C-alpha positions as CSV (number, residue, x, y, z in Angstrom):
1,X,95.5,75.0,95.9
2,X,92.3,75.8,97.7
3,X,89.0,76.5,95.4
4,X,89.5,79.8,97.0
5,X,92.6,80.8,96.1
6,X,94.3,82.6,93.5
7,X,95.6,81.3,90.6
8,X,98.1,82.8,88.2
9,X,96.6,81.8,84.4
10,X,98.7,82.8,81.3
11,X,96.6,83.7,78.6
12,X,98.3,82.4,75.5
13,X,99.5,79.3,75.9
14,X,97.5,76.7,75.5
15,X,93.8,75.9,76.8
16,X,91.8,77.4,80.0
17,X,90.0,74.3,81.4
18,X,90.0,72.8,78.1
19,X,88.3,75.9,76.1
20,X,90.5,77.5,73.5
21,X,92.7,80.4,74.3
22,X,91.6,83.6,73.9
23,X,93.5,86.0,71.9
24,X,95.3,87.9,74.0
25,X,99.0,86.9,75.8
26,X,99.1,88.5,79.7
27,X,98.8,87.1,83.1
28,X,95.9,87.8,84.6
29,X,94.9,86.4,88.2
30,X,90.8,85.4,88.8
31,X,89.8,84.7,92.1
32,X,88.3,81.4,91.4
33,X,84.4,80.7,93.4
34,X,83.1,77.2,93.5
35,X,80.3,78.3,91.6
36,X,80.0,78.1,87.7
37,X,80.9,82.1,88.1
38,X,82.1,84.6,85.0
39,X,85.6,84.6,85.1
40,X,87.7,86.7,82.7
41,X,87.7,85.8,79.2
42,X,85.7,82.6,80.2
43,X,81.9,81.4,80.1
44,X,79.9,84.5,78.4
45,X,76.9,84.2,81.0
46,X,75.9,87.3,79.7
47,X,73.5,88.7,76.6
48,X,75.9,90.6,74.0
49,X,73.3,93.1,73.4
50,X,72.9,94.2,77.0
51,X,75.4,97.2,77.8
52,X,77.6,98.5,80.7
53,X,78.3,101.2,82.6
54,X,79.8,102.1,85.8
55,X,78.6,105.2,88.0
56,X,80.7,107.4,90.0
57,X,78.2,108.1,93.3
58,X,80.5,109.4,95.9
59,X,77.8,112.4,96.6
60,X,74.5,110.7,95.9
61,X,75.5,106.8,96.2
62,X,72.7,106.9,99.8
63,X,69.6,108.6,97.9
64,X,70.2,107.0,94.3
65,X,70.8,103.2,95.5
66,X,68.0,103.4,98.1
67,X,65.9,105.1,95.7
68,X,66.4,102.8,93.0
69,X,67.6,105.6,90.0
70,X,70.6,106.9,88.7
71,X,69.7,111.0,87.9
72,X,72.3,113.9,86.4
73,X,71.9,117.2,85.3
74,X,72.0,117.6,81.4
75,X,74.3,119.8,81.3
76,X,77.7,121.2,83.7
77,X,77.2,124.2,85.6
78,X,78.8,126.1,83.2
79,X,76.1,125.4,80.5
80,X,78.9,122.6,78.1
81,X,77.2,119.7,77.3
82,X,79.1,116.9,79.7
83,X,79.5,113.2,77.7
84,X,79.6,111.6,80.9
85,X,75.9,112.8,81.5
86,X,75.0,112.4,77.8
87,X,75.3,108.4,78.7
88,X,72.3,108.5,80.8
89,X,70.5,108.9,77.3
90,X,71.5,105.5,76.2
91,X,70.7,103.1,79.6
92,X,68.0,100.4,78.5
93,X,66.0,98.1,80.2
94,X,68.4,95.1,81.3
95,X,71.8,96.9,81.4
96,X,74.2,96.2,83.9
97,X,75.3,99.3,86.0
98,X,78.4,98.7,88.3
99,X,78.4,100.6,91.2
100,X,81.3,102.9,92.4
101,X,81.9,104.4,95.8
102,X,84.6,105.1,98.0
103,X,87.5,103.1,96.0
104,X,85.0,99.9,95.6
105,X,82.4,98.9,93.8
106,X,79.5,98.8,96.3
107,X,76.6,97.4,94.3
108,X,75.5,96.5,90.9
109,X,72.4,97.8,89.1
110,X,69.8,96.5,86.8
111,X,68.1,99.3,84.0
112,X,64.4,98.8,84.7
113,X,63.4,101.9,82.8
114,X,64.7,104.2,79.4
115,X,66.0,107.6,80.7
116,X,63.8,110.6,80.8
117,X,63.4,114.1,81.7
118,X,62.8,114.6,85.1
119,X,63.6,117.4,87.6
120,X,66.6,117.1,90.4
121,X,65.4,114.8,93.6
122,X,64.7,116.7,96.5
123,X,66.5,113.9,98.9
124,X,69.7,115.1,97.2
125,X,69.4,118.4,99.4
126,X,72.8,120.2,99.3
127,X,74.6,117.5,97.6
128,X,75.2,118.6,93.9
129,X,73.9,122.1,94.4
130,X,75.0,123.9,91.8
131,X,73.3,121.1,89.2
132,X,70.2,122.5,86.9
133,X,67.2,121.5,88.8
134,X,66.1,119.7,85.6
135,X,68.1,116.6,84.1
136,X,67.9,113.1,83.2
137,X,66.9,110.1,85.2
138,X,66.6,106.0,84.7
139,X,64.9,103.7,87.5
140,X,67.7,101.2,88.2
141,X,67.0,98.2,91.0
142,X,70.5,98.0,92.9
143,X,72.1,95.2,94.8
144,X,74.6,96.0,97.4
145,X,77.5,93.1,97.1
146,X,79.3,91.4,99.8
147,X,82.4,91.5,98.2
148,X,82.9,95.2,97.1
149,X,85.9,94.7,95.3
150,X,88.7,97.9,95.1
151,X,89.5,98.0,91.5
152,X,92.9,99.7,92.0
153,X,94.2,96.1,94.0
154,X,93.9,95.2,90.7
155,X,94.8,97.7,88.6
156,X,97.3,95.2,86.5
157,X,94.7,92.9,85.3
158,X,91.8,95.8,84.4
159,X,94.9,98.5,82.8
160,X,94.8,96.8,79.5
161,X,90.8,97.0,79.4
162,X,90.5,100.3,80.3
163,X,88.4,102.0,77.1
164,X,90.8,105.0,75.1
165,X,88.2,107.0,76.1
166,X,85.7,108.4,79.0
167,X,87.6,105.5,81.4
168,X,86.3,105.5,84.5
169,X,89.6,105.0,86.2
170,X,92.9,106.8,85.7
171,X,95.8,104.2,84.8
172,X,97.0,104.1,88.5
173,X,93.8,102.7,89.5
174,X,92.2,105.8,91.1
175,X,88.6,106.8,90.0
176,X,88.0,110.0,87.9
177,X,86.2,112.6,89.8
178,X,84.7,114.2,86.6
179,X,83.0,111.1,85.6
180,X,79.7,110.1,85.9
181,X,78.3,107.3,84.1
182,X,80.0,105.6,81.5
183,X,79.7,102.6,79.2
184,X,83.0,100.2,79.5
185,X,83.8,97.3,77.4
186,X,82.3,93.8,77.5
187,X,85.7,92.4,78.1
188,X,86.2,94.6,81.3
189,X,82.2,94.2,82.8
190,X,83.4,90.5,82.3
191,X,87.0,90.5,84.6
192,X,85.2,92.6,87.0
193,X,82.1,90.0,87.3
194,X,84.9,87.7,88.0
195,X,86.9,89.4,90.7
196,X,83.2,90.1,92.5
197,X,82.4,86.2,92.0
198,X,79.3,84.5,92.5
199,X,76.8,86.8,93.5
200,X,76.8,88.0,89.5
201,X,75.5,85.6,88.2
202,X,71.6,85.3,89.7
203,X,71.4,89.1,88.8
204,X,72.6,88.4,85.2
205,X,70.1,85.7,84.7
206,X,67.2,88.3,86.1
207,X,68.7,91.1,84.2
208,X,68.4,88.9,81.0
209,X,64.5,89.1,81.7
210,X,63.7,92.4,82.8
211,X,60.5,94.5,81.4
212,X,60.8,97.7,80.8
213,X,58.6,99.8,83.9
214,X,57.4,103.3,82.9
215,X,58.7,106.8,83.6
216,X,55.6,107.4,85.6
217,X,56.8,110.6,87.2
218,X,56.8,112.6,84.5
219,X,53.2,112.8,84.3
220,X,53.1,113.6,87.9
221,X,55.7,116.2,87.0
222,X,53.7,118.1,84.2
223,X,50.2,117.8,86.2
224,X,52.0,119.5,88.8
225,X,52.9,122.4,86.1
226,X,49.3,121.9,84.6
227,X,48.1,122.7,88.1
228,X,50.3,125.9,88.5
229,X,48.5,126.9,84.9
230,X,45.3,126.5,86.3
231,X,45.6,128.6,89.3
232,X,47.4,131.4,87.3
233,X,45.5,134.0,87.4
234,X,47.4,136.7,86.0
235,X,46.6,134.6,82.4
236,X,43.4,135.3,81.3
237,X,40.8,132.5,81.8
238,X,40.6,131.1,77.8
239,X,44.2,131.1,77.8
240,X,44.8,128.8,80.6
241,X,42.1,126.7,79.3
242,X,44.2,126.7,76.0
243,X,47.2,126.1,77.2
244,X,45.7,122.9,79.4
245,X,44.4,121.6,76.2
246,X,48.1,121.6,74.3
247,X,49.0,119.3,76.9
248,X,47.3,116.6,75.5
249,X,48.3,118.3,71.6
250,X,44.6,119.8,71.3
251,X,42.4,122.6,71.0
252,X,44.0,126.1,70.0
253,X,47.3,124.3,69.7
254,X,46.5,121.5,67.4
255,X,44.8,124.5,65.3
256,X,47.8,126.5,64.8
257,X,49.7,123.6,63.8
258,X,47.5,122.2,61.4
259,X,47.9,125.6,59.6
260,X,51.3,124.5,59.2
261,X,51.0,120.4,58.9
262,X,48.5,118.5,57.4
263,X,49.3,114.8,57.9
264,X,51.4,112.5,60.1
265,X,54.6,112.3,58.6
266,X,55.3,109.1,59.4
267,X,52.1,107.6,58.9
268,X,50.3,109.6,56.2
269,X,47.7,109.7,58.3
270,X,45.0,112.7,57.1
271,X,41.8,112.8,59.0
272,X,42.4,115.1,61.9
273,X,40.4,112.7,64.2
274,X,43.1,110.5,64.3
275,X,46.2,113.2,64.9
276,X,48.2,114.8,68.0
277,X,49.6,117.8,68.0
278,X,52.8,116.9,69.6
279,X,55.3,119.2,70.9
280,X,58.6,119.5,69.8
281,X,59.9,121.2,72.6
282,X,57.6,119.5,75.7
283,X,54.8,121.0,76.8
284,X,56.8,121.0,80.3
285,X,60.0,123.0,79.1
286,X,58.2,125.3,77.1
287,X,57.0,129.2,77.5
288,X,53.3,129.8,77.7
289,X,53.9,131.4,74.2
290,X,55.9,128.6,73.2
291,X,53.0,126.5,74.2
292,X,50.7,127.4,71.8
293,X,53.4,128.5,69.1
294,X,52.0,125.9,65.9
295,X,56.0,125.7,65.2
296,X,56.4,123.6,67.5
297,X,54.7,121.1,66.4
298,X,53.9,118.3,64.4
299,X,50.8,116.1,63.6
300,X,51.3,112.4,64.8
301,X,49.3,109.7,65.0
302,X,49.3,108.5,68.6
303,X,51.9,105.6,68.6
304,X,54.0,108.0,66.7
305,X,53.2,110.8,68.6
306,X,54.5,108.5,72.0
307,X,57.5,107.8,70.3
308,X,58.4,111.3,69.7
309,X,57.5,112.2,73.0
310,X,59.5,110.0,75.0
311,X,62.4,110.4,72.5
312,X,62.7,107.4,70.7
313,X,63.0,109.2,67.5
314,X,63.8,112.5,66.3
315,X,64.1,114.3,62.8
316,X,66.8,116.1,61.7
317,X,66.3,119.5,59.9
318,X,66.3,118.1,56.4
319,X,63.7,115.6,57.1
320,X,65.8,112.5,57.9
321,X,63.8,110.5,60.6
322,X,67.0,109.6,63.7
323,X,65.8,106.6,65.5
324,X,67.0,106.0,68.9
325,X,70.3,103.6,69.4
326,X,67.9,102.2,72.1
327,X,64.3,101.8,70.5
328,X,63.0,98.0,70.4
329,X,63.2,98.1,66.7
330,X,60.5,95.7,66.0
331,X,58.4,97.3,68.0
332,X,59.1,99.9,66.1
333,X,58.1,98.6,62.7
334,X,54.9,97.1,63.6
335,X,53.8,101.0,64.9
336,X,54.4,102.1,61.1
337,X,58.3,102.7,60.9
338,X,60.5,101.9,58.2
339,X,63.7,100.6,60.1
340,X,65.7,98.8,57.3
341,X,65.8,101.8,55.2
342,X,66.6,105.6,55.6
343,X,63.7,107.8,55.7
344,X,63.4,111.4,54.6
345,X,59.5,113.1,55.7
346,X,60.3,116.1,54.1
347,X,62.3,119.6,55.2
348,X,60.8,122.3,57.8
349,X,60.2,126.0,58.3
350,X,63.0,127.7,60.2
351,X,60.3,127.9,62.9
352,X,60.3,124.3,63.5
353,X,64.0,123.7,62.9
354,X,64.8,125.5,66.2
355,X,61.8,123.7,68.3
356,X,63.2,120.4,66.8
357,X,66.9,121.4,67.8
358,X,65.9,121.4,71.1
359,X,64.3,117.9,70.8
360,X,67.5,116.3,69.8
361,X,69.3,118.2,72.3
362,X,67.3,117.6,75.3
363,X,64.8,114.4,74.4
364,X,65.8,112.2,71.7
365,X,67.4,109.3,73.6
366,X,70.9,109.4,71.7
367,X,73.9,110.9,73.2
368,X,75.8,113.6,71.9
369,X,79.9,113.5,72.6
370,X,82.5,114.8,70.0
């Protein structure tokens, strides 16, 4: 048989190259590479804690792989909150992303960045025109493969990995139009790194080490709103000045919501010098009223306050602090939180419950599927 060829391996009866079986008893056939490649249910070359998802890009493959993101609306045209979109909330830094356009899997992505808020990308043009403008987006560094396997050839050997639910492909092996992105099993990332071969593995070893880059267009984003503030002159002069200042969670702003807060309640912090007024509901997605409405907000210190901002945690309305499923938990704990144990920082005004309704909703990094 060559070293190229396919073999026929039955899982279940005895060893595979002298490892123990696996628990499973199907026929699955691996094209075998004379590399030390992942081949199903063989060498785990990859870290358990890293995640996977495959990404439907028939309409935006061109723009998203060359510009190096993945980027969805929030929400379906219709307004319903779409679980397939809700996943871009859960990428981290060193996730593998396969690739899926027309019938193969073109490329496969590394997660360079966390997702964040940022508005549609004008390369998209008419593709995906009736998407909100604003959405969610995660800087991903793609690799175009040589073999671009077409998961439906084998359709017998992936079936059984399929996840109950949000699959990416129907049981016949054809892809699912409504989907997105969506996290698939280790077990299936792992037969499909096989079929692909040997080009996995150098990006699974870099993948292992990436550092996470920073959502650096956001900033641009809200300076560009900033700037539309300034030049406003239908809002009186101090207003505009005041409403520039809650940007950065001071002046009028921090006032109003000291008249509601009086400490960081995280920290305990007191001394004003020290405290953010931070938005609930960002400074960028808010009204001018809702700018400078003390509701929404709270009084952070500044590590907290970045935290809150870029959604790593969230409170719910009776005071239970939500921590991210993809916050660096010991990071976490050496910037003041209490990870081991839950953590209650007291109820809010009915004010602040809706502001922080929309935080959960459209910031914290934690998707929300029934």
């Amino acid at each position: 048989m060559s070293r190229h060829g396919e073999r026929k391996e039955q899982i279940g009866a005895g060893k595979l190259d002298g490892r123990p079986k696996p628990k499973r008893s199907e026929y699955i056939s691996v094209r075998l590479y004379p590399c030390r490649c992942v081949r199903a249910f063989g060498w785990h070359l990859f870290d358990r804690d890293m995640r996977y998802w495959w990404v439907n890009q028939n309409q935006t493959y061109r723009q998203e792989v060359q510009g190096g993101y993945l980027w969805s609306p929030k929400r379906n045209a219709n307004g319903v909150r779409n679980p397939f979109y809700e996943s871009m909330r859960e990428v981290s830094p060193g996730d593998l992303v396969f690739s899926f356009m027309d019938t193969r899997i073109q490329a496969i992505g590394i997660a360079e960045s966390y997702c964040w808020e940022s508005p549609k990308p004008l390369e998209f043009g008419s593709a995906g025109q009736n998407w909100e403008n604003i959405g969610w987006k995660v800087t991903v560094a793609f690799t175009g493969l040589v073999h671009k396997i077409r998961p439906k050839d084998h359709i017998d050997v992936l079936r059984p990995l399929l996840p109950e639910r949000y699959s990416p492909l129907q049981p016949d092996g054809n892809g699912l139009q409504s989907v997105y992105l969506t996290e698939i099993p280790l077990a299936l990332a792992e037969v499909l790194m096989g079929l692909i071969g040997q080009e996995v593995e150098p990006l699974a070893i870099s993948a292992r080490t990436t550092k996470p880059v920073v959502a650096d267009d956001l900033d641009v984003w809200e300076g560009k709103l900033e700037q539309q503030v300034a030049n406003d002159i239908s809002v009186p002069e101090t207003e505009r000045k005041a409403l520039i200042r809650a940007r950065k969670g001071q002046g009028l702003f921090k006032e109003r919501v000291s008249q509601i807060e009086t400490k960081c309640r995280i920290t305990g912090v007191q001394n004003p010098v020290h405290l953010i007024a931070s938005h609930c509901k960002p400074w960028r997605d808010s009204s001018n009223e809702e700018r400078l409405n003390g509701e929404n907000g709270l009084l952070l210190t500044p590590s907290i306050d970045h935290l809150f901002d870029r959604g790593f945690i969230g409170f719910e309305d009776n005071g239970r602090l939500i921590i991210s499923p993809v916050a660096h938990r010991p990071s976490l704990q050496r910037m003041g939180i209490d990870t081991t144990n839950a953590v209650n920082v007291g109820g809010f005004s009915s004010g602040q419950r809706t502001f922080l309704d929309f935080h959960r909703n459209a910031v914290l990094l934690q998707a929300a599927r029934k």
